């Protein structure tokens, strides 16, 4: 049996605790599978004495993560501190410079400094593995960096945020509204006290930018992602989607187009009878379209201590087996500049819901505005307000007050056309609020 | 740039043609991604001059695949001949003995001779990669051998045969019967002239036995798989499943139990609102339950030239990058003997459909037989024969003739109990044909 592979672990939160548990539970198996024992020899954490679900009392404690990264005893520095700057970045740089392999689950760090860190790793002939940084336990980095490398990828997309998917699933199943479900999710620990990063789509954008780099060999461009969150989705939208044969999911989508790469995060309608529409609750998924393989999808837990520890472990196992690959699959200095496709050139179908004043001619005026932008409609339905179901009697109506939702589904058109049409409709004064617009993804 | 990696390709059918096309289309990218050019230098095929979708005229032709395997110019022998014995086996053995890496998509060869060939590969320090042998393009071997190696796996299962899934999907969508859809699938090339290997479940069993080995570190035991095909599934079953909230899929399932490993292939009911229930047409999927990761699923094309070539290519890319792993993840000589769990100890819910004579007391007698085996029922419904829909009037009934289907869904019970109950029911003479029994998989 070869010498042990010695790990220094910085950050013992949920994922760190999971990793300590995994290595403790599986020492013999890991040694048999990799040909060498794997040991955590030293740890670093903000609070040494915090109560944890795993025993780290026998491991050497190093209070400064940078000192741990430089520790002569360790072969691999495992960074589970988090954050794009500060201790995480300094320690990872120090470890790579000291010729140590790095395993990290830090998506923010990679999304912002990925190419520079990868170049540093390559220069020093060490690994910089980040399976845990995207979609938790799902082995998608390995699939893209290794399994699908024979393919030219045209699109990568998925459900990348468990909090949003949990909220949308609950809203659909229980007919409840966003604020209500969010509040419950916060109480149950499925959503943060400040939920903006998750429900606003920004977490999805970070993860998407890493998938984009792996798919297209470009430098991560997380600031170039068009982002919409799920805050505006109403029970009426979900109900209309169901009637139309769709479900609403927050997707991150990266698509190669003639004018560049379209990166977008937004609520999306997907046909109900597809696998992706049935990825529910906190689960995540990543779908990849390649020219030889066709369409592949990976589904699994997108977060959590156990799943992410499983991903981090697979990165460590690769190192124990002597596998050291370029972090992004290609030479870091050869990563291409990210060329953004403008959102207004996006092509697809659209779901549009308008809250319309009940005036003569309003319907005709709206249809006219769509036609002027050459938008052809697949369907147009006037819906009852969602609190007024058949058989429950009618609320008395006031002339001129908002009365009904008009739901339209367009054939394929462009974002620019839809925006122009909706701006004109709003200007005409027939609607009482900002139109709702949800993109439909081709599957 | 390092020296080229030189391939000898034996077998230029659909997958071989796909591989030649892929390497021709992507020479520069592959070199950039692996750090060395990848070239097919010699080929072997039964018919040299056959018209193909790829140009092999510039490649050296070696009529004997064993001679190609021994060819001093090649680094990697790519076996796409097929078959568990004969040329494929001889050539693979020769290549491994000559210290050449082997890439194969031959599931029969691996299912029957996997451990011996893996031991030979390990002895000679070369790779024996077989991503293309299971689930076509889906990178599941890599996921199991590398991505999920930190996990203790409790179950692996999936839709592993595209022909069966295509037929079941068509039957459901179009309300047609098995024979009818099979005939059409044969005409369209989705099913073989002799469909038994596919529709009888045997192809699924082969693939399952490889997944079982990867999941549990056991020697493949393809003869120890309990196999039922989809031939007995009727439109009535599919309709009843829909009403009960299920879809019917042919699954291969390997489950670790206290008494051994349960390996079974049979039509299975899965809840309609799950991702696996929505894997349709010729698509395949593999689901893996691990202790740290939880439940993961991979979906994609399970066959075809392009997808399988993508899988074969990823095996070649690994070799070009210097990655040589043990074929089954652990030392081949350490693969454990396969210990079979008896099918009668299988636990789960069951769907049972009986074609019952309309006699006083029949219903009570049936319920009594179930109760005697301590089987508790979740539901019991008397269904109209499927050609007699509400509002279409009634067919005149004859006393004593088969009149109706009784559909029962049981709570969790054992296979032994269900079989005993059904045998007693048949013996009682209340049913006019063999009871239909479809297992329900817990997801």
Short mmCIF file of C-alpha atoms in Angstrom, two decimals, chain A residues 146-340:
data_model
loop_
_atom_site.label_atom_id
_atom_site.label_comp_id
_atom_site.label_asym_id
_atom_site.label_seq_id
_atom_site.Cartn_x
_atom_site.Cartn_y
_atom_site.Cartn_z
CA UNK A 146 -14.17 14.02 -18.85
CA UNK A 147 -17.26 12.06 -19.84
CA UNK A 148 -18.52 14.35 -22.60
CA UNK A 149 -15.19 15.73 -23.87
CA UNK A 150 -15.70 14.18 -27.29
CA UNK A 151 -18.68 16.44 -27.86
CA UNK A 152 -19.25 19.91 -29.13
CA UNK A 153 -21.73 21.27 -26.62
CA UNK A 154 -24.47 23.59 -27.82
CA UNK A 155 -26.42 24.15 -24.62
CA UNK A 156 -26.13 23.49 -20.92
CA UNK A 157 -28.99 24.26 -18.58
CA UNK A 158 -30.62 23.17 -15.40
CA UNK A 159 -32.29 23.65 -12.08
CA UNK A 160 -29.36 24.85 -10.00
CA UNK A 161 -30.94 26.26 -6.85
CA UNK A 162 -32.75 23.97 -4.43
CA UNK A 163 -34.42 26.78 -2.49
CA UNK A 164 -36.18 28.12 -5.58
CA UNK A 165 -37.20 24.69 -6.73
CA UNK A 166 -38.55 23.86 -3.28
CA UNK A 167 -40.62 27.06 -3.25
CA UNK A 168 -42.00 26.57 -6.78
CA UNK A 169 -42.87 22.94 -6.05
CA UNK A 170 -44.71 23.92 -2.85
CA UNK A 171 -46.52 26.78 -4.60
CA UNK A 172 -47.76 24.38 -7.26
CA UNK A 173 -48.73 21.51 -4.97
CA UNK A 174 -50.45 23.63 -2.35
CA UNK A 175 -51.73 26.53 -4.45
CA UNK A 176 -50.03 29.01 -2.14
CA UNK A 177 -48.36 32.29 -3.00
CA UNK A 178 -44.66 33.09 -3.09
CA UNK A 179 -44.38 35.19 0.08
CA UNK A 180 -46.26 32.62 2.13
CA UNK A 181 -44.15 29.65 1.00
CA UNK A 182 -40.92 31.64 1.31
CA UNK A 183 -41.75 32.46 4.92
CA UNK A 184 -42.35 28.79 5.70
CA UNK A 185 -39.15 27.80 3.89
CA UNK A 186 -37.23 30.29 6.01
CA UNK A 187 -38.74 28.86 9.19
CA UNK A 188 -37.80 25.34 8.11
CA UNK A 189 -34.26 26.28 7.13
CA UNK A 190 -34.73 25.78 3.38
CA UNK A 191 -34.25 29.50 2.74
CA UNK A 192 -31.91 32.12 4.23
CA UNK A 193 -33.11 35.05 6.34
CA UNK A 194 -32.06 37.25 3.41
CA UNK A 195 -33.30 35.13 0.54
CA UNK A 196 -32.31 37.48 -2.32
CA UNK A 197 -29.20 35.56 -3.38
CA UNK A 198 -31.28 32.41 -3.89
CA UNK A 199 -34.74 33.57 -4.97
CA UNK A 200 -33.33 36.45 -7.03
CA UNK A 201 -31.47 33.96 -9.23
CA UNK A 202 -27.93 35.11 -8.36
CA UNK A 203 -26.79 31.78 -6.91
CA UNK A 204 -28.01 30.08 -10.08
CA UNK A 205 -26.05 32.62 -12.15
CA UNK A 206 -22.81 31.82 -10.31
CA UNK A 207 -23.19 28.10 -10.89
CA UNK A 208 -24.28 28.61 -14.47
CA UNK A 209 -21.16 30.63 -15.25
CA UNK A 210 -18.99 27.68 -14.20
CA UNK A 211 -21.02 25.26 -16.33
CA UNK A 212 -20.69 27.70 -19.24
CA UNK A 213 -16.91 27.69 -18.91
CA UNK A 214 -16.78 23.90 -18.84
CA UNK A 215 -19.17 23.62 -21.79
CA UNK A 216 -17.69 26.20 -24.10
CA UNK A 217 -14.09 26.63 -22.95
CA UNK A 218 -14.63 30.28 -22.10
CA UNK A 219 -13.60 32.35 -19.10
CA UNK A 220 -16.42 32.51 -16.56
CA UNK A 221 -18.60 35.55 -17.18
CA UNK A 222 -20.96 35.61 -14.23
CA UNK A 223 -21.54 39.34 -14.61
CA UNK A 224 -22.76 38.67 -18.15
CA UNK A 225 -25.71 36.57 -17.03
CA UNK A 226 -29.20 37.94 -17.54
CA UNK A 227 -30.96 37.32 -14.22
CA UNK A 228 -34.61 37.24 -13.18
CA UNK A 229 -35.76 35.64 -9.92
CA UNK A 230 -38.94 33.85 -8.97
CA UNK A 231 -40.43 36.63 -6.83
CA UNK A 232 -43.01 37.65 -9.42
CA UNK A 233 -44.46 34.18 -10.00
CA UNK A 234 -48.06 33.99 -8.80
CA UNK A 235 -50.46 31.12 -8.19
CA UNK A 236 -52.30 32.37 -11.28
CA UNK A 237 -49.19 31.79 -13.41
CA UNK A 238 -48.70 28.32 -11.99
CA UNK A 239 -52.34 27.45 -12.56
CA UNK A 240 -52.26 28.78 -16.12
CA UNK A 241 -49.04 26.86 -16.77
CA UNK A 242 -50.70 23.65 -15.56
CA UNK A 243 -53.67 24.21 -17.84
CA UNK A 244 -51.33 24.81 -20.77
CA UNK A 245 -49.39 21.60 -20.02
CA UNK A 246 -46.34 23.21 -18.44
CA UNK A 247 -44.51 23.56 -15.15
CA UNK A 248 -42.55 26.60 -14.04
CA UNK A 249 -38.92 26.10 -13.00
CA UNK A 250 -36.12 28.55 -12.35
CA UNK A 251 -33.58 27.56 -14.99
CA UNK A 252 -30.07 28.69 -15.69
CA UNK A 253 -29.45 28.34 -19.42
CA UNK A 254 -26.26 28.81 -21.43
CA UNK A 255 -26.74 28.58 -25.17
CA UNK A 256 -24.23 28.97 -27.97
CA UNK A 257 -25.63 31.23 -30.69
CA UNK A 258 -24.20 32.80 -33.81
CA UNK A 259 -23.68 36.08 -32.00
CA UNK A 260 -22.12 34.71 -28.83
CA UNK A 261 -23.18 32.87 -25.71
CA UNK A 262 -26.58 33.53 -24.22
CA UNK A 263 -26.47 33.13 -20.44
CA UNK A 264 -29.75 33.61 -18.68
CA UNK A 265 -31.46 32.76 -15.42
CA UNK A 266 -35.23 33.14 -15.28
CA UNK A 267 -38.45 31.34 -14.47
CA UNK A 268 -39.07 29.04 -17.40
CA UNK A 269 -41.94 26.95 -18.64
CA UNK A 270 -41.13 23.35 -19.45
CA UNK A 271 -43.60 20.73 -20.73
CA UNK A 272 -45.16 18.81 -17.83
CA UNK A 273 -44.39 15.36 -19.24
CA UNK A 274 -40.61 15.78 -19.25
CA UNK A 275 -38.06 14.59 -16.75
CA UNK A 276 -36.91 18.13 -15.94
CA UNK A 277 -40.45 19.23 -15.11
CA UNK A 278 -40.56 16.43 -12.56
CA UNK A 279 -37.35 17.36 -10.75
CA UNK A 280 -39.04 18.51 -7.58
CA UNK A 281 -38.30 19.94 -4.17
CA UNK A 282 -34.69 20.69 -3.33
CA UNK A 283 -33.35 18.50 -6.15
CA UNK A 284 -31.18 19.97 -8.86
CA UNK A 285 -30.46 18.90 -12.40
CA UNK A 286 -28.11 19.73 -15.23
CA UNK A 287 -28.91 18.99 -18.87
CA UNK A 288 -26.26 19.01 -21.56
CA UNK A 289 -26.83 18.93 -25.31
CA UNK A 290 -23.87 17.58 -27.27
CA UNK A 291 -23.53 16.92 -30.98
CA UNK A 292 -22.60 13.23 -30.73
CA UNK A 293 -24.25 12.25 -27.48
CA UNK A 294 -27.52 14.11 -27.94
CA UNK A 295 -29.27 15.22 -24.75
CA UNK A 296 -28.06 14.05 -21.37
CA UNK A 297 -29.37 15.02 -17.95
CA UNK A 298 -28.08 14.47 -14.43
CA UNK A 299 -30.43 14.79 -11.47
CA UNK A 300 -29.62 14.76 -7.78
CA UNK A 301 -29.32 16.67 -4.54
CA UNK A 302 -27.97 20.13 -5.26
CA UNK A 303 -26.78 20.94 -1.78
CA UNK A 304 -26.43 19.59 1.74
CA UNK A 305 -23.62 18.17 3.82
CA UNK A 306 -23.74 14.56 2.65
CA UNK A 307 -24.14 15.11 -1.10
CA UNK A 308 -21.54 17.88 -1.28
CA UNK A 309 -19.14 15.82 0.85
CA UNK A 310 -19.61 13.00 -1.68
CA UNK A 311 -18.59 15.39 -4.47
CA UNK A 312 -15.59 16.71 -2.53
CA UNK A 313 -14.58 13.13 -1.78
CA UNK A 314 -14.62 12.17 -5.45
CA UNK A 315 -12.20 15.04 -6.12
CA UNK A 316 -9.92 13.74 -3.37
CA UNK A 317 -10.19 10.16 -4.69
CA UNK A 318 -9.08 11.34 -8.12
CA UNK A 319 -5.99 12.88 -6.56
CA UNK A 320 -5.28 9.74 -4.53
CA UNK A 321 -5.46 7.77 -7.79
CA UNK A 322 -2.98 10.11 -9.41
CA UNK A 323 -5.46 11.84 -11.68
CA UNK A 324 -4.54 15.49 -12.18
CA UNK A 325 -6.43 17.23 -14.95
CA UNK A 326 -6.59 20.81 -16.10
CA UNK A 327 -9.29 22.42 -13.95
CA UNK A 328 -11.40 23.56 -16.93
CA UNK A 329 -10.51 20.68 -19.24
CA UNK A 330 -8.39 22.92 -21.49
CA UNK A 331 -5.29 24.95 -20.68
CA UNK A 332 -6.40 27.85 -18.44
CA UNK A 333 -4.51 30.41 -20.53
CA UNK A 334 -6.36 29.12 -23.61
CA UNK A 335 -9.81 29.76 -22.13
CA UNK A 336 -11.49 32.05 -24.62
CA UNK A 337 -12.90 35.44 -23.74
CA UNK A 338 -16.58 35.23 -22.99
CA UNK A 339 -18.61 36.75 -25.82
CA UNK A 340 -22.07 37.69 -24.69
#
